[in-house]
CSV table of C-alpha atoms and ligand atoms in Angstrom, one decimal:
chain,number,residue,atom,x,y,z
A,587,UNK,CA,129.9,121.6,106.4
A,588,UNK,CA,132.7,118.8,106.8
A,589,UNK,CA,131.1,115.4,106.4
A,590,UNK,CA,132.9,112.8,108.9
A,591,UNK,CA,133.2,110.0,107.0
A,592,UNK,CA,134.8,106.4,108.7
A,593,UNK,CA,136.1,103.4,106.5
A,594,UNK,CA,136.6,100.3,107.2
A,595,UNK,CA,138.1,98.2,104.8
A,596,UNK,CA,138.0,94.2,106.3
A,597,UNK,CA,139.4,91.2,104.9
A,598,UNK,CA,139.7,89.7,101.2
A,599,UNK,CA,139.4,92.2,98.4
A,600,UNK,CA,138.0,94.9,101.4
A,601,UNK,CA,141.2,96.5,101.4
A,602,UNK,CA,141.4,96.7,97.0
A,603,UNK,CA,138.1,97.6,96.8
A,604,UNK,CA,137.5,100.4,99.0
A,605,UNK,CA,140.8,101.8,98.0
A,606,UNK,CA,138.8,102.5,95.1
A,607,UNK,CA,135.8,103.9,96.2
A,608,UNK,CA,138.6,106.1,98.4
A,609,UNK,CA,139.5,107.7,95.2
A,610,UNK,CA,136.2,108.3,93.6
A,611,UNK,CA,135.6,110.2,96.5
A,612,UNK,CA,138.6,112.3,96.7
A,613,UNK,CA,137.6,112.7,93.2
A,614,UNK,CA,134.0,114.0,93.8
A,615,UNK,CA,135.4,116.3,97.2
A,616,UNK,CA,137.6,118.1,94.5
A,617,UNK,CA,134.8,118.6,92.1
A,618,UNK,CA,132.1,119.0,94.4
A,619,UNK,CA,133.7,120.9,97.2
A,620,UNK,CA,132.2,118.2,99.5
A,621,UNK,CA,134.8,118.6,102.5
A,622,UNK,CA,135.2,115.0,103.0
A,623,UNK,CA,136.7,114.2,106.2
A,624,UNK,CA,137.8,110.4,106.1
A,625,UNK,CA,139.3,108.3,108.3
A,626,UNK,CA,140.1,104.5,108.4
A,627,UNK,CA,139.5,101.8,111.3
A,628,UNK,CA,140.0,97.9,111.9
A,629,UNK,CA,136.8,95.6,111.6
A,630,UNK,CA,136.4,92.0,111.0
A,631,UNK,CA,139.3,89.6,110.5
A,632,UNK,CA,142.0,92.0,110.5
A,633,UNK,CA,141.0,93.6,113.5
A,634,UNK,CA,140.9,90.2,115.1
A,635,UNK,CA,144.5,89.8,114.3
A,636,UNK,CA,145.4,93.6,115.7
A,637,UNK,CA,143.8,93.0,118.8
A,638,UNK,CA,141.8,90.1,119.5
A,639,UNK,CA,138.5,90.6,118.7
A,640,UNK,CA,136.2,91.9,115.5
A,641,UNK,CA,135.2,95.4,116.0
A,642,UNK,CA,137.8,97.1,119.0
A,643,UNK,CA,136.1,99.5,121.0
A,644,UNK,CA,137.9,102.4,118.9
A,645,UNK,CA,136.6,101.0,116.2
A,646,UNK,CA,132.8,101.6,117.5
A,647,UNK,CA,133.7,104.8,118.8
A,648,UNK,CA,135.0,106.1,115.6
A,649,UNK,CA,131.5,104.6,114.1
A,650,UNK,CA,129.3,106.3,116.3
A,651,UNK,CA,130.9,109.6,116.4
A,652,UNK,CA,131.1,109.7,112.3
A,653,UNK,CA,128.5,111.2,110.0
A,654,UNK,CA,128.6,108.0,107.7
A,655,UNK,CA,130.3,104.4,107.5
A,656,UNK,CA,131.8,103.1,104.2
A,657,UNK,CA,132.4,99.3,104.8
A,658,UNK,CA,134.6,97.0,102.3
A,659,UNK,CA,133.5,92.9,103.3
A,660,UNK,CA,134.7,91.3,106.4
A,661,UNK,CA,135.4,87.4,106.6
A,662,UNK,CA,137.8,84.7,105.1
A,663,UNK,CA,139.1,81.1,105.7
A,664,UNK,CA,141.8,82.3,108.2
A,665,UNK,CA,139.1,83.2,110.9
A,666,UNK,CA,136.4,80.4,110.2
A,667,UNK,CA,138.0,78.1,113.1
A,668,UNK,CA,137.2,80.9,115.3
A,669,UNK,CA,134.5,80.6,118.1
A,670,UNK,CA,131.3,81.8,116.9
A,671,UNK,CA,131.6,84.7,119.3
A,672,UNK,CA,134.7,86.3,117.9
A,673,UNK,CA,134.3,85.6,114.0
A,674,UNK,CA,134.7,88.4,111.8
A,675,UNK,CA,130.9,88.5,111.1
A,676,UNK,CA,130.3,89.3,114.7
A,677,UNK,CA,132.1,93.2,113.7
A,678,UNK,CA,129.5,94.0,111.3
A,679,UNK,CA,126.6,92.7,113.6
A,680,UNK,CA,128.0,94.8,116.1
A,681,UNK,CA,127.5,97.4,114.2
A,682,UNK,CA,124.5,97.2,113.0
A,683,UNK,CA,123.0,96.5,116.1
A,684,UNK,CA,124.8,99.3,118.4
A,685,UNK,CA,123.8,102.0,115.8
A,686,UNK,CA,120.6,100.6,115.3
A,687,UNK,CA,120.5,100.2,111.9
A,688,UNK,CA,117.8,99.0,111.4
A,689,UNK,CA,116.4,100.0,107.8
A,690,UNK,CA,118.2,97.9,104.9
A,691,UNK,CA,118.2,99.3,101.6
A,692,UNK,CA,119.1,97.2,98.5
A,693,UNK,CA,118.7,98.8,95.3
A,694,UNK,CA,119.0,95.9,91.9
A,695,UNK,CA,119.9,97.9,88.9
A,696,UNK,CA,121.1,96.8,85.5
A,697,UNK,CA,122.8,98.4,83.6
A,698,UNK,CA,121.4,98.2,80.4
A,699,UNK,CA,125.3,97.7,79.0
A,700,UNK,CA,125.2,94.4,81.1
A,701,UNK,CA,121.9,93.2,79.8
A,702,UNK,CA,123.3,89.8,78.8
A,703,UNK,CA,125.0,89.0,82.4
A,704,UNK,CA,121.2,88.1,84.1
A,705,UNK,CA,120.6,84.9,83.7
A,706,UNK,CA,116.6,86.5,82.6
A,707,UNK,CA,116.0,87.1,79.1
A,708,UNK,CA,117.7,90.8,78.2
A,709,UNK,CA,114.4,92.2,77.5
A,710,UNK,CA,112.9,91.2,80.9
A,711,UNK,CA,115.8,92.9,82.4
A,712,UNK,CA,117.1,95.4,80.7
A,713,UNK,CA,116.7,99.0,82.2
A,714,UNK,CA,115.8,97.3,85.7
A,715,UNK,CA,116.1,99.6,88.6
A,716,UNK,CA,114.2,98.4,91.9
A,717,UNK,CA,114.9,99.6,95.5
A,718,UNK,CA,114.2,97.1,98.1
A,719,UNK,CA,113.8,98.7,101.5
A,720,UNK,CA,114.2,95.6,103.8
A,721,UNK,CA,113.7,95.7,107.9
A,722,UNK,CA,116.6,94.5,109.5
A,723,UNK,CA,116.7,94.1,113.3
A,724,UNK,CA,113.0,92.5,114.2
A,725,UNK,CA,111.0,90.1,112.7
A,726,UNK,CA,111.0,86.7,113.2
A,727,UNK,CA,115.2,86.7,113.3
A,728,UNK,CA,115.2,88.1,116.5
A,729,UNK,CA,111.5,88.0,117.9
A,730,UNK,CA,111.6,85.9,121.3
A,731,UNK,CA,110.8,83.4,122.8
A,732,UNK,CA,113.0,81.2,120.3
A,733,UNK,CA,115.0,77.9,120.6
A,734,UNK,CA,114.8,74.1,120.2
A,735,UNK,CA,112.8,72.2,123.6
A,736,UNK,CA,111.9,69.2,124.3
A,737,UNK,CA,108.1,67.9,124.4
A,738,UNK,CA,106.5,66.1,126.9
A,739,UNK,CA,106.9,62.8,123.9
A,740,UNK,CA,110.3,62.9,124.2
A,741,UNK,CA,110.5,64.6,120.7
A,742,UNK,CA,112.4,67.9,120.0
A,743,UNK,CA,110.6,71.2,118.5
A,744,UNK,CA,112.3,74.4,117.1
A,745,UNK,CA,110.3,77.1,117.6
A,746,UNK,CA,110.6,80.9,116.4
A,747,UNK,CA,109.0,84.1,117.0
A,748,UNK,CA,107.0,86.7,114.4
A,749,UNK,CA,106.7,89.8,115.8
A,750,UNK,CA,107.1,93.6,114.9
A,751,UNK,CA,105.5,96.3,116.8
A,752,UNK,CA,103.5,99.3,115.4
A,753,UNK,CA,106.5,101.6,115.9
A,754,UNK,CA,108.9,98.9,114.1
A,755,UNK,CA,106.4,98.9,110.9
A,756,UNK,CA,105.7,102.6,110.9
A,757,UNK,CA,109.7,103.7,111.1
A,758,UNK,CA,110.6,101.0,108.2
A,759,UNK,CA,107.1,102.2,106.4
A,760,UNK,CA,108.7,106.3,106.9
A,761,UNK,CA,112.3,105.0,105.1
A,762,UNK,CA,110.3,103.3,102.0
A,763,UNK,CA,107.6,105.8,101.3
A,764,UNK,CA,110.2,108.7,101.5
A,765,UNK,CA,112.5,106.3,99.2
A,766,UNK,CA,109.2,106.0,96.6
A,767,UNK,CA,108.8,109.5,97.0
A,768,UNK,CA,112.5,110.4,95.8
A,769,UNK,CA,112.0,107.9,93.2
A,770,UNK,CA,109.1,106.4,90.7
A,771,UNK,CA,106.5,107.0,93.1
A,772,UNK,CA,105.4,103.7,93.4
A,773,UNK,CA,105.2,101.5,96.6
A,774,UNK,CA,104.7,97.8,96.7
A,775,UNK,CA,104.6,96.6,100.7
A,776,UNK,CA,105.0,92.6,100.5
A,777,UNK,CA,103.1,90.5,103.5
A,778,UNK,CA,101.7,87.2,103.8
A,779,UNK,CA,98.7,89.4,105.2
A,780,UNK,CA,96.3,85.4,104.4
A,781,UNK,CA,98.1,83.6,107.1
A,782,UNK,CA,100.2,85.6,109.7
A,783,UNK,CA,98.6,88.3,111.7
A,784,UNK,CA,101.8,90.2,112.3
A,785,UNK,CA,101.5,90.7,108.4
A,786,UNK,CA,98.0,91.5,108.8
A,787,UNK,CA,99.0,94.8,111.7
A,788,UNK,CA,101.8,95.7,109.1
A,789,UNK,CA,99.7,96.2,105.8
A,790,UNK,CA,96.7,97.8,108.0
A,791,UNK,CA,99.9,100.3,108.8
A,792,UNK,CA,101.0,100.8,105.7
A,793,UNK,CA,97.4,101.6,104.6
A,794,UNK,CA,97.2,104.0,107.4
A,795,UNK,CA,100.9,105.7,106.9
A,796,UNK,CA,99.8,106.1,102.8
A,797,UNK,CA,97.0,109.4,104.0
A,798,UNK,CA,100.5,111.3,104.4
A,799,UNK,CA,102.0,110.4,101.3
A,800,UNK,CA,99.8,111.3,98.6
A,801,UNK,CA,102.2,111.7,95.6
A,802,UNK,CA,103.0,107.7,96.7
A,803,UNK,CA,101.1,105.3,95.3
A,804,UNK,CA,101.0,102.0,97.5
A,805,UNK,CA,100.7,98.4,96.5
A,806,UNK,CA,100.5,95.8,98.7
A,807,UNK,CA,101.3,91.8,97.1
A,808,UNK,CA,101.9,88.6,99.1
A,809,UNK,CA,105.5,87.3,99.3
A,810,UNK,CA,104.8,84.0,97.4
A,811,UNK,CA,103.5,86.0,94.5
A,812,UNK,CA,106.3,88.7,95.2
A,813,UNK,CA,108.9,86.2,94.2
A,814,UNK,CA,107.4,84.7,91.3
A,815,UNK,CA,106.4,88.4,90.2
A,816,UNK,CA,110.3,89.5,90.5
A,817,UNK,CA,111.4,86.5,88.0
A,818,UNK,CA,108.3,86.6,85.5
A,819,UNK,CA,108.4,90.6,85.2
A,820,UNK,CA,110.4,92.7,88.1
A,821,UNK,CA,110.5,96.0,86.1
A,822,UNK,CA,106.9,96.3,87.1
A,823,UNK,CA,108.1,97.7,91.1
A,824,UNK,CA,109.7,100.9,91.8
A,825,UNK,CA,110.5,100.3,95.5
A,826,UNK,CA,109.8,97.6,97.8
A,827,UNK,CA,109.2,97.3,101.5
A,828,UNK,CA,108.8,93.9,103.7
A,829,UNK,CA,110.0,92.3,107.0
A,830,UNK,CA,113.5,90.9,107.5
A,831,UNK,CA,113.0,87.6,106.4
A,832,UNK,CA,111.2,88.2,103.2
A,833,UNK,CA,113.1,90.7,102.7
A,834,UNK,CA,116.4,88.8,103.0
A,835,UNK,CA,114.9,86.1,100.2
A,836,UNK,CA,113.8,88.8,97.9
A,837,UNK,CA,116.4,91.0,97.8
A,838,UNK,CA,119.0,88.3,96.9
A,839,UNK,CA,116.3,87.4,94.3
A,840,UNK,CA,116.7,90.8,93.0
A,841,UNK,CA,120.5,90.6,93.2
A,842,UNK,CA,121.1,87.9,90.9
A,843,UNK,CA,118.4,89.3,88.4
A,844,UNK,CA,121.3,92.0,87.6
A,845,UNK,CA,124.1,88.7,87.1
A,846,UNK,CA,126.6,90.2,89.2
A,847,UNK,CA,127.4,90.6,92.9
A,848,UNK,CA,130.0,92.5,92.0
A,849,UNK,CA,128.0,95.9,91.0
A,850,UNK,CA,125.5,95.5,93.8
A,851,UNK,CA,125.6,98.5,96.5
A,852,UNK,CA,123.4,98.6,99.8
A,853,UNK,CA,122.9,100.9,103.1
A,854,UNK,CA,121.5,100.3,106.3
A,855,UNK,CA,120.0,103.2,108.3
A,856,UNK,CA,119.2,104.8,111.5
A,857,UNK,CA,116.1,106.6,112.5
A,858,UNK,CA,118.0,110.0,112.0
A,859,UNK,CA,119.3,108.6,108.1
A,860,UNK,CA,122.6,107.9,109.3
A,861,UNK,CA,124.1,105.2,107.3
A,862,UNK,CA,126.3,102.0,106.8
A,863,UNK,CA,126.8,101.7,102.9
A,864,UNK,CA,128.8,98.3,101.7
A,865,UNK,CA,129.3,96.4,98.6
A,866,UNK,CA,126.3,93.7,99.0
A,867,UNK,CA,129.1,90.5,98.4
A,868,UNK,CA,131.3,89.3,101.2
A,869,UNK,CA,135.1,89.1,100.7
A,870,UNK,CA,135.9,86.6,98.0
A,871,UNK,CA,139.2,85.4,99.3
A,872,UNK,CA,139.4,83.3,96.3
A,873,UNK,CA,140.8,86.5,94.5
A,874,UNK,CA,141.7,88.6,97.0
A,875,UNK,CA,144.9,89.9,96.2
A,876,UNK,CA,145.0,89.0,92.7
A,877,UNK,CA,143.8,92.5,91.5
A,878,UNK,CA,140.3,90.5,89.7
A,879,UNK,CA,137.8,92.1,92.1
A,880,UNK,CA,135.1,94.2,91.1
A,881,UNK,CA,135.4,98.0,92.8
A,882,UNK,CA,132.1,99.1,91.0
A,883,UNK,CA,129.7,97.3,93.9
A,884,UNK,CA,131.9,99.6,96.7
A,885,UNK,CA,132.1,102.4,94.4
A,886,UNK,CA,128.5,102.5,94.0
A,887,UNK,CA,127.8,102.0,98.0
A,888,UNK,CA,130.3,105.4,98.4
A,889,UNK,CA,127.4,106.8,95.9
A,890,UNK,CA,124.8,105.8,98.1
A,891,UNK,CA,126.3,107.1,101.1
A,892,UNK,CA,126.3,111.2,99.2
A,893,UNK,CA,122.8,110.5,98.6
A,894,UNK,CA,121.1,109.0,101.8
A,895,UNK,CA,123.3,110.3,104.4
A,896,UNK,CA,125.2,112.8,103.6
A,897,UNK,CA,122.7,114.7,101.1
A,898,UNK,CA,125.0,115.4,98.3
A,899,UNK,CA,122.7,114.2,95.6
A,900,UNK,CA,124.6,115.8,92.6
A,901,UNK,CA,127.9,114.3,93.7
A,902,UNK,CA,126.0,110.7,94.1
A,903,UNK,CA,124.4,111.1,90.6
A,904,UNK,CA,128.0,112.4,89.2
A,905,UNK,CA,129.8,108.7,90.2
A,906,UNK,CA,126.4,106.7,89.0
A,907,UNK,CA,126.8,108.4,85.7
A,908,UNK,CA,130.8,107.9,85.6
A,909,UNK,CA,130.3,104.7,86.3
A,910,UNK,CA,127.7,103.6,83.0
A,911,UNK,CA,130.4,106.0,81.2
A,912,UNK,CA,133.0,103.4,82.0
A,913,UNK,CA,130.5,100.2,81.3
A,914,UNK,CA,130.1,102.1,78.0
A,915,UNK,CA,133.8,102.3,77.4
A,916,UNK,CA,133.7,98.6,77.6
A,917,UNK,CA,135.8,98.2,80.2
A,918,UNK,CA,135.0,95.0,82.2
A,919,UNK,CA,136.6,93.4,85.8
A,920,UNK,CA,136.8,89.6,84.6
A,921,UNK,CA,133.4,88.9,87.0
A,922,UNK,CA,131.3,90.9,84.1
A,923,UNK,CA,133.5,90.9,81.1
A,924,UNK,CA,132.5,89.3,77.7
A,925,UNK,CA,133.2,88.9,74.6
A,926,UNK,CA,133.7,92.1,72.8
A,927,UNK,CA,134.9,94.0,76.1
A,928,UNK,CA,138.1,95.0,77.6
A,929,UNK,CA,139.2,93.2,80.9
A,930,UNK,CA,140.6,95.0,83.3
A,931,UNK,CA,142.0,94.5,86.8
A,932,UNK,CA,140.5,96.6,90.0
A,933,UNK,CA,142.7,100.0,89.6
A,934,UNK,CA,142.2,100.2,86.2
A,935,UNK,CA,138.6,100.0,86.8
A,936,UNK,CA,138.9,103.2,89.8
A,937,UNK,CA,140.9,105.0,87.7
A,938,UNK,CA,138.4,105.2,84.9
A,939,UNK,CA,135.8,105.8,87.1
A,940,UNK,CA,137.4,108.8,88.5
A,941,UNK,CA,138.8,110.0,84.8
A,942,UNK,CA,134.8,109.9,83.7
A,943,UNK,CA,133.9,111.8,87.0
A,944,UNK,CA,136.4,114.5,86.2
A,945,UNK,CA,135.6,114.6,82.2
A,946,UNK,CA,132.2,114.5,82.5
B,875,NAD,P1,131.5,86.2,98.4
B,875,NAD,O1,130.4,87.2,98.1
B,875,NAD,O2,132.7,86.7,99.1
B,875,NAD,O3,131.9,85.5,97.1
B,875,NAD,C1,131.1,84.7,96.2
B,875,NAD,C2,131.6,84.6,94.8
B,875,NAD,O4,131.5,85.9,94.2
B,875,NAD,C3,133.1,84.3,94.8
B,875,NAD,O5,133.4,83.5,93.7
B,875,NAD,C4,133.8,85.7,94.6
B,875,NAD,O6,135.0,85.6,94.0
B,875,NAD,C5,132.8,86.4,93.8
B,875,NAD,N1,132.8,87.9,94.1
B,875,NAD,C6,132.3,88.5,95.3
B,875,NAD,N2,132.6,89.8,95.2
B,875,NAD,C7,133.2,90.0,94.0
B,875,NAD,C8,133.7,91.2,93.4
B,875,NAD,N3,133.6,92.4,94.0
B,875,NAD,N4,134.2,91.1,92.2
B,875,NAD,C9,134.3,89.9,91.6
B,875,NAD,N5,133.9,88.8,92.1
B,875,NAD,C10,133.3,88.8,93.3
B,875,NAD,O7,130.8,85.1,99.3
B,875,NAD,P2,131.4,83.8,100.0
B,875,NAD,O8,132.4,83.2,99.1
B,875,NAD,O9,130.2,83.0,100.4
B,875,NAD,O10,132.0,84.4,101.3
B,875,NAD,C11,133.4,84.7,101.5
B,875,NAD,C12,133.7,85.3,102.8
B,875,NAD,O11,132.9,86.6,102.9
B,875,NAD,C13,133.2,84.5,104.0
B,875,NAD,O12,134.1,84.6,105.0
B,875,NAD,C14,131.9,85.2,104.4
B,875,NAD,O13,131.5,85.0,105.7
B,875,NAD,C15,132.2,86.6,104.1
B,875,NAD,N6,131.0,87.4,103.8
B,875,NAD,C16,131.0,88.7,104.2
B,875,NAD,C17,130.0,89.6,103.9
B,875,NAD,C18,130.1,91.0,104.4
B,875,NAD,O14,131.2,91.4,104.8
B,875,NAD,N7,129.1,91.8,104.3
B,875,NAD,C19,128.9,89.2,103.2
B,875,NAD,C20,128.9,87.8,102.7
B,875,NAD,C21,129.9,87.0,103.0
C-alpha cells in the first residue's frame, strides 16, 4: 500500500532539517519496502512570499488529501511585521484546526548518551522516556465566552472560558490509553479535580473509560504536584494525559528535562490517527543557513510519523535505533556536543543516520 506522505519544509533551518529527515526516509522505503509517496508544499513564511498568505489553498488540499504531514518549523524575523492575520504561525494553526487535530503527542526521552545535557542531575534523568498526550483544540484556549469588558466601576476584567465536553475528554482519553497500552502500561491523567469542575467531569471520565482497558493501569495526580513530580523524579510516568493548558506547561517541562530542543519530536492527531509530526522547536533563524541545526528532532518526528500513522512500527524502531547508534558514535550538532564528542554540521549528522539505518 503506497503511503502519501506531504512535506512542508517552512522557514529557518525547515528547509536543512527536513532535507534530512527526507533522506532517512528514502533510506527506510529502500530497506523496508515502505512505498513512500512524498511530496513537498509551501507553508509559513515562504509561502507568504510565493503567494501572499501562510498556507495557499493547494497547500491545504495537498494536506488533507495525504496519508500523513511531515512539517520542518515555520516563522522568522522577515515576517514578524506582518499583521497578525497573515503571520507564518497562522499556516500551522490552519492546519491544525482544518484537519482537526486535535490530540498532541510529546514524547521527552533521553538518551542515556546525553545524560549530562539536562540541566537535572544524570541519574534523575538518565534513561527517561515519557509520552505526554496533550489536548489541543478545547480547553480553556478556545472555550467561549472570552475577552476583556468593562464593569459597571469603570474597571476592566479579562475573562476566559474552561470547558471540554464528555466527547472532547473521552476521544483525547481513547489516544492516551491506547498510547499506554503500546507502551509501559501506565497512565497518569493530570487535573486540578479540588477546584475546577471541568477537571472534576474529566477524571470521573477517565475512571469510567479505564473498565475497557484493563492491561492499563490509570493514575490520576493534580497538575501543581504533576510539575513538581516531573523535576523531583519524572521517570516515575510512562504516559501522560491532561487538557491543553496543562498540557502546554508540562510538556515544555518535560522538554527541557532532556537539555535539548533540538532532539525533541511531536505529532498531532485526528480521530482516524491521521497525523502532523514536527520537530517540537520553531525555526532558529539565528543559524539558519549556517549548517549548525540539529536534524535529529525532525528525524525523529519522520519516526513518529511510521509508527502512529502510517503503522510501520519496524521501520520507526529501525531510525530510533540508528539514531542512539549515531549518539554512540559521538557524533554531536554543536547544540548537544561536549567535550569528548565530534561536532558535526546538519548533513553530516543525516548521513550517519541513514549509514547506521542501512548497517544496522
Ligand atoms: P526556536 O525554537 O526557533 O529557537 C530557540 C533556540 O533554540 C535558538 O537559539 C535556536 O538556535 C535553538 N534551536 C532550535 N532548534 C534547534 C535545532 N534543531 N538545532 C539546534 N538549535 C536549535 O524558538 P524562537 O527563537 O523562539 O523562535 C524562532 C522562530 O520560530 C519564531 O519566528 C517563532 O515564531 C517560530 N516558531 C515556530 C514554531 C513551529 O514552527 N512549530 C515553534 C516555535 C517557534
Amino acid at each position: 500500500m503506497t503511503h502519501n506522505v506531504l512535506v512542508l519544509a517552512g522557514d529557518g533551518i525547515g528547509p536543512e532539517i527536513v532535507a534530512e529527515a527526507q533522506k532517512v526516509l528514502h533510506a527506510v522505503d529502500v530497506k523496508f519496502g515502505l512505498d513512500l509517496k512524498i511530496t513537498n508544499a509551501l507553508v509559513g513564511g515562504s509561502a507568504i512570499d510565493a503567494t501572499g498568505g501562510p498556507l495557499p489553498e493547494a497547500t491545504l488540499n495537498a494536506a488533507k488529501a495525504c496519508d500523513a504531514i511531515l512539517l520542518g518549523a515555520v516563522g522568522g524575523p522577515k515576517w514578524d511585521g506582518l499583521d497578525m492575520a497573515i503571520r507564518p504561525e497562522k499556516g500551522l494553526l490552519g492546519l491544525r484546526s482544518n484537519l482537526k487535530l486535535f490530540g498532541n503527542l510529546r514524547p521527552a526521552i533521553l538518551y542515556p548518551q546525553l545524560a549530562d545535557a539536562s540541566s537535572l542531575k544524570p541519574e534523575v534523568v538518565s534513561g527517561l522516556d515519557i509520552l505526554i498526550v496533550r489536548e489541543l483544540t478545547g480547553g480553556i484556549y478556545f472555550g467561549q465566552p472570552r475577552g476583556v469588558r468593562v464593569l459597571e466601576n469603570g474597571e476592566r476584567q479579562g475573562y476566559n472560558t474552561y470547558v471540554y465536553a464528555e466527547s472532547e475528554i473521552r476521544r483525547i482519553g481513547k489516544v492516551a490509553f491506547e498510547a499506554a497500552r503500546a507502551r509501559g502500561g501506565r497512565l497518569c491523567s493530570v487535573d486540578k479535580a479540588n477546584v475546577l469542575e471541568v477537571t472534576v467531569l474529566w477524571r470521573e471520565i477517565m475512571d469510567e473509560m479505564s473498565a475497557d482497558y484493563p492491561d492499563v493501569t490509570l493514575s490520576h495526580m493534580y497538575v501543581d504536584n504533576a510539575a513538581m513530580q516531573l523535576v523531583r523524579a519524572p521517570k516515575q510516568f510512562d504516559v501522560m494525559v491532561t487538557g491543553n493548558m496543562f498540557g502546554d506547561i508540562l510538556s515544555d517541562a518535560a522538554a527541557m528535562l532532556t537539555g535539548s530542543i533540538g532532539m525533541l519530536p511531536s505529532a498531532s492527531l485526528d480521530e482516524a490517527g491521521k497525523g502532523m509530526y514536527e520537530p517540537c522547536h520553531g525555526s532558529a533563524p539565528d543559524i539558519a543557513g549556517q549548517g549548525k541545526a540539529n536534524p535529529l528532532a525532525t528525524i525523529l518526528s519522520a519516526a513518529m510519523m511510521l509508527r502512529y500513522t502510517l503503522n510501520e512500527g519496524a521501520a520507526a524502531d529501525a531510525i530510533e535505533k540508528a539514531v542512539s547508534v549515531v549518539l554512540d558514535q559521538g557524533l554531536r550538532t554543536p547544540d548537544i556536543c561536549a567535550a569528548g564528542n565530534q561536532e558535526v554540521d546538519t548533513k553530516t549528522m543525516g548521513d550517519a543516520v541513514v549509514s547506521a539505518l542501512l548497517n544496522g
